[in-house]
PDB file of C-alpha atoms in Angstrom:
ATOM      1  CA  MET A 481     -11.712  65.190 -42.372  1.00 71.00           C
ATOM      2  CA  PRO A 482     -11.281  68.742 -40.026  1.00 82.00           C
ATOM      3  CA  ARG A 483      -9.302  67.681 -37.174  1.00 83.00           C
ATOM      4  CA  ILE A 484      -8.665  69.930 -34.175  1.00 82.00           C
ATOM      5  CA  ASN A 485      -4.852  69.565 -32.185  1.00 77.00           C
ATOM      6  CA  ILE A 486      -4.546  70.029 -28.208  1.00 75.00           C
ATOM      7  CA  LEU A 487      -1.479  69.084 -26.239  1.00 69.00           C
ATOM      8  CA  GLY A 488       0.421  67.634 -29.572  1.00 71.00           C
ATOM      9  CA  TYR A 489      -3.045  65.364 -30.039  1.00 79.00           C
ATOM     10  CA  ARG A 490      -4.215  65.136 -33.964  1.00 83.00           C
ATOM     11  CA  ILE A 491      -8.181  65.370 -32.810  1.00 82.00           C
ATOM     12  CA  GLY A 492     -10.591  64.200 -36.038  1.00 86.00           C
ATOM     13  CA  VAL A 493     -13.828  66.714 -36.244  1.00 86.00           C
ATOM     14  CA  PRO A 494     -17.795  65.710 -37.961  1.00 86.00           C
ATOM     15  CA  HIS A 495     -17.217  67.034 -42.534  1.00 89.00           C
ATOM     16  CA  HIS A 496     -20.756  68.995 -41.920  1.00 91.00           C
ATOM     17  CA  PRO A 497     -20.652  72.540 -40.162  1.00 88.00           C
ATOM     18  CA  LEU A 498     -24.115  71.450 -38.173  1.00 92.00           C
ATOM     19  CA  LEU A 499     -23.119  68.768 -36.783  1.00 91.00           C
ATOM     20  CA  ARG A 500     -19.962  70.910 -35.309  1.00 90.00           C
ATOM     21  CA  VAL A 501     -21.748  73.277 -33.840  1.00 92.00           C
ATOM     22  CA  LEU A 502     -23.224  71.260 -31.944  1.00 93.00           C
ATOM     23  CA  LEU A 503     -20.907  69.336 -30.548  1.00 91.00           C
ATOM     24  CA  GLY A 504     -18.936  71.780 -30.419  1.00 91.00           C
ATOM     25  CA  GLY A 505     -22.463  73.928 -28.170  1.00 91.00           C
ATOM     26  CA  ALA A 506     -22.796  71.240 -26.203  1.00 92.00           C
ATOM     27  CA  MET A 507     -19.747  70.344 -24.750  1.00 90.00           C
ATOM     28  CA  VAL A 508     -18.781  73.981 -23.587  1.00 91.00           C
ATOM     29  CA  LEU A 509     -22.434  73.956 -21.714  1.00 91.00           C
ATOM     30  CA  GLY A 510     -21.338  70.239 -20.627  1.00 89.00           C
ATOM     31  CA  GLY A 511     -18.407  71.240 -19.283  1.00 89.00           C
ATOM     32  CA  LEU A 512     -19.869  74.892 -17.191  1.00 89.00           C
ATOM     33  CA  VAL A 513     -21.728  71.884 -15.082  1.00 87.00           C
ATOM     34  CA  GLY A 514     -17.659  70.462 -14.608  1.00 81.00           C
ATOM     35  CA  PHE A 515     -18.115  70.130 -10.585  1.00 83.00           C
ATOM     36  CA  LEU A 516     -20.700  66.716 -12.086  1.00 80.00           C
ATOM     37  CA  PRO A 517     -19.833  63.307 -12.707  1.00 80.00           C
ATOM     38  CA  VAL A 518     -18.846  61.798 -16.338  1.00 76.00           C
ATOM     39  CA  LEU A 519     -18.378  65.451 -17.882  1.00 80.00           C
ATOM     40  CA  GLY A 520     -15.373  67.762 -17.609  1.00 84.00           C
ATOM     41  CA  PHE A 521     -14.267  71.358 -16.821  1.00 86.00           C
ATOM     42  CA  TRP A 522     -11.537  70.086 -19.682  1.00 84.00           C
ATOM     43  CA  MET A 523     -14.652  70.539 -21.794  1.00 87.00           C
ATOM     44  CA  VAL A 524     -14.822  73.818 -22.347  1.00 88.00           C
ATOM     45  CA  PRO A 525     -11.441  74.575 -24.747  1.00 85.00           C
ATOM     46  CA  VAL A 526     -12.301  71.008 -26.088  1.00 87.00           C
ATOM     47  CA  GLY A 527     -15.881  72.639 -27.067  1.00 90.00           C
ATOM     48  CA  LEU A 528     -14.634  76.055 -28.170  1.00 88.00           C
ATOM     49  CA  ALA A 529     -11.686  74.369 -30.853  1.00 88.00           C
ATOM     50  CA  ILE A 530     -14.911  72.960 -32.429  1.00 90.00           C
ATOM     51  CA  LEU A 531     -16.482  75.527 -32.519  1.00 90.00           C
ATOM     52  CA  ALA A 532     -13.708  78.168 -33.960  1.00 89.00           C
ATOM     53  CA  ILE A 533     -13.142  75.770 -37.697  1.00 88.00           C
ATOM     54  CA  ASP A 534     -16.162  77.430 -38.049  1.00 89.00           C
ATOM     55  CA  PHE A 535     -17.026  80.933 -35.966  1.00 89.00           C
ATOM     56  CA  PRO A 536     -14.021  83.515 -37.108  1.00 91.00           C
ATOM     57  CA  PRO A 537     -15.001  85.231 -32.856  1.00 92.00           C
ATOM     58  CA  VAL A 538     -14.364  81.881 -31.473  1.00 89.00           C
ATOM     59  CA  ARG A 539     -10.947  81.059 -33.624  1.00 88.00           C
ATOM     60  CA  ARG A 540      -9.999  84.762 -33.053  1.00 92.00           C
ATOM     61  CA  LEU A 541     -10.622  84.338 -28.725  1.00 89.00           C
ATOM     62  CA  GLN A 542      -8.371  80.544 -28.742  1.00 86.00           C
ATOM     63  CA  ARG A 543      -5.445  82.300 -31.273  1.00 88.00           C
ATOM     64  CA  ARG A 544      -5.281  84.505 -28.864  1.00 91.00           C
ATOM     65  CA  MET A 545      -5.431  82.293 -25.376  1.00 87.00           C
ATOM     66  CA  THR A 546      -3.286  79.733 -27.453  1.00 84.00           C
ATOM     67  CA  VAL A 547      -0.286  82.510 -27.421  1.00 86.00           C
ATOM     68  CA  LYS A 548      -0.483  83.788 -23.780  1.00 89.00           C
ATOM     69  CA  PHE A 549      -0.623  80.066 -22.753  1.00 86.00           C
ATOM     70  CA  GLY A 550       2.471  79.605 -24.884  1.00 85.00           C
ATOM     71  CA  ASN A 551       3.728  82.185 -23.403  1.00 87.00           C
ATOM     72  CA  TRP A 552       3.045  81.281 -19.759  1.00 90.00           C
ATOM     73  CA  LEU A 553       4.396  77.130 -20.210  1.00 87.00           C
ATOM     74  CA  HIS A 554       7.887  78.490 -21.399  1.00 86.00           C
ATOM     75  CA  ARG A 555       8.386  81.288 -18.757  1.00 87.00           C
ATOM     76  CA  ARG A 556       7.448  78.638 -16.302  1.00 89.00           C
ATOM     77  CA  TRP A 557       8.672  75.543 -17.880  1.00 86.00           C
ATOM     78  CA  PRO A 558      10.297  76.038 -21.341  1.00 82.00           C
ATOM     79  CA  ARG A 559      10.883  72.056 -21.809  1.00 82.00           C
ATOM     80  CA  PHE A 560       7.450  71.230 -21.591  1.00 81.00           C
ATOM     81  CA  ALA A 561       6.608  74.380 -23.915  1.00 82.00           C
ATOM     82  CA  ALA A 562       8.773  72.807 -27.010  1.00 78.00           C
ATOM     83  CA  ARG A 563       7.223  69.068 -26.038  1.00 78.00           C
ATOM     84  CA  PHE A 564       3.955  70.663 -26.328  1.00 74.00           C
ATOM     85  CA  GLY A 565       4.555  72.230 -30.055  1.00 74.00           C
ATOM     86  CA  TYR A 566       5.571  75.752 -28.529  1.00 77.00           C
ATOM     87  CA  GLY A 567       8.909  76.241 -29.783  1.00 75.00           C
ATOM     88  CA  SER A 568      11.080  78.611 -29.042  1.00 73.00           C
ATOM     89  CA  PRO A 569       8.823  81.805 -27.827  1.00 68.00           C
ATOM     90  CA  ARG A 570       8.871  84.947 -30.020  1.00 68.00           C
ATOM     91  CA  PRO A 571      11.418  87.734 -28.643  1.00 72.00           C
ATOM     92  CA  GLU A 572       9.020  90.666 -27.649  1.00 71.00           C
ATOM     93  CA  ARG A 573       8.468  93.877 -29.350  1.00 70.00           C
ATOM     94  CA  ARG A 574      10.059  96.897 -26.963  1.00 71.00           C
ATOM     95  CA  SER A 575       8.275 100.228 -28.410  1.00 62.00           C
TER      96      SER A 575
END
C-alpha cells in the first residue's frame, strides 16, 4: 500500500493511481478555499504529497520544499528538526 509521510506520521493512500490523483486534486482544491469551515489550508501540502506519488514534477517540488523546510527548521529550532525526522543538517557547499 502506498503511504505518505507527514511530520513523522505514515498515512496510507489508495492503491489505484486514478483514485490517488482524484484524492490529491480534491485536497489541493479544498485547501485553496481553506477559509471555509471544515476545509483548511493544511489540505494543500497533504494533497501535493499524495499527487507526488504519481507525478515527477510534483515530487521534485515536494522534495525542494521539504529540504528548504528542514534547513529552516534546523536554523530555527534544531530540537524540533530532530524530532520530526530531519536528522542533522548537511554541511554547506562552498564554490
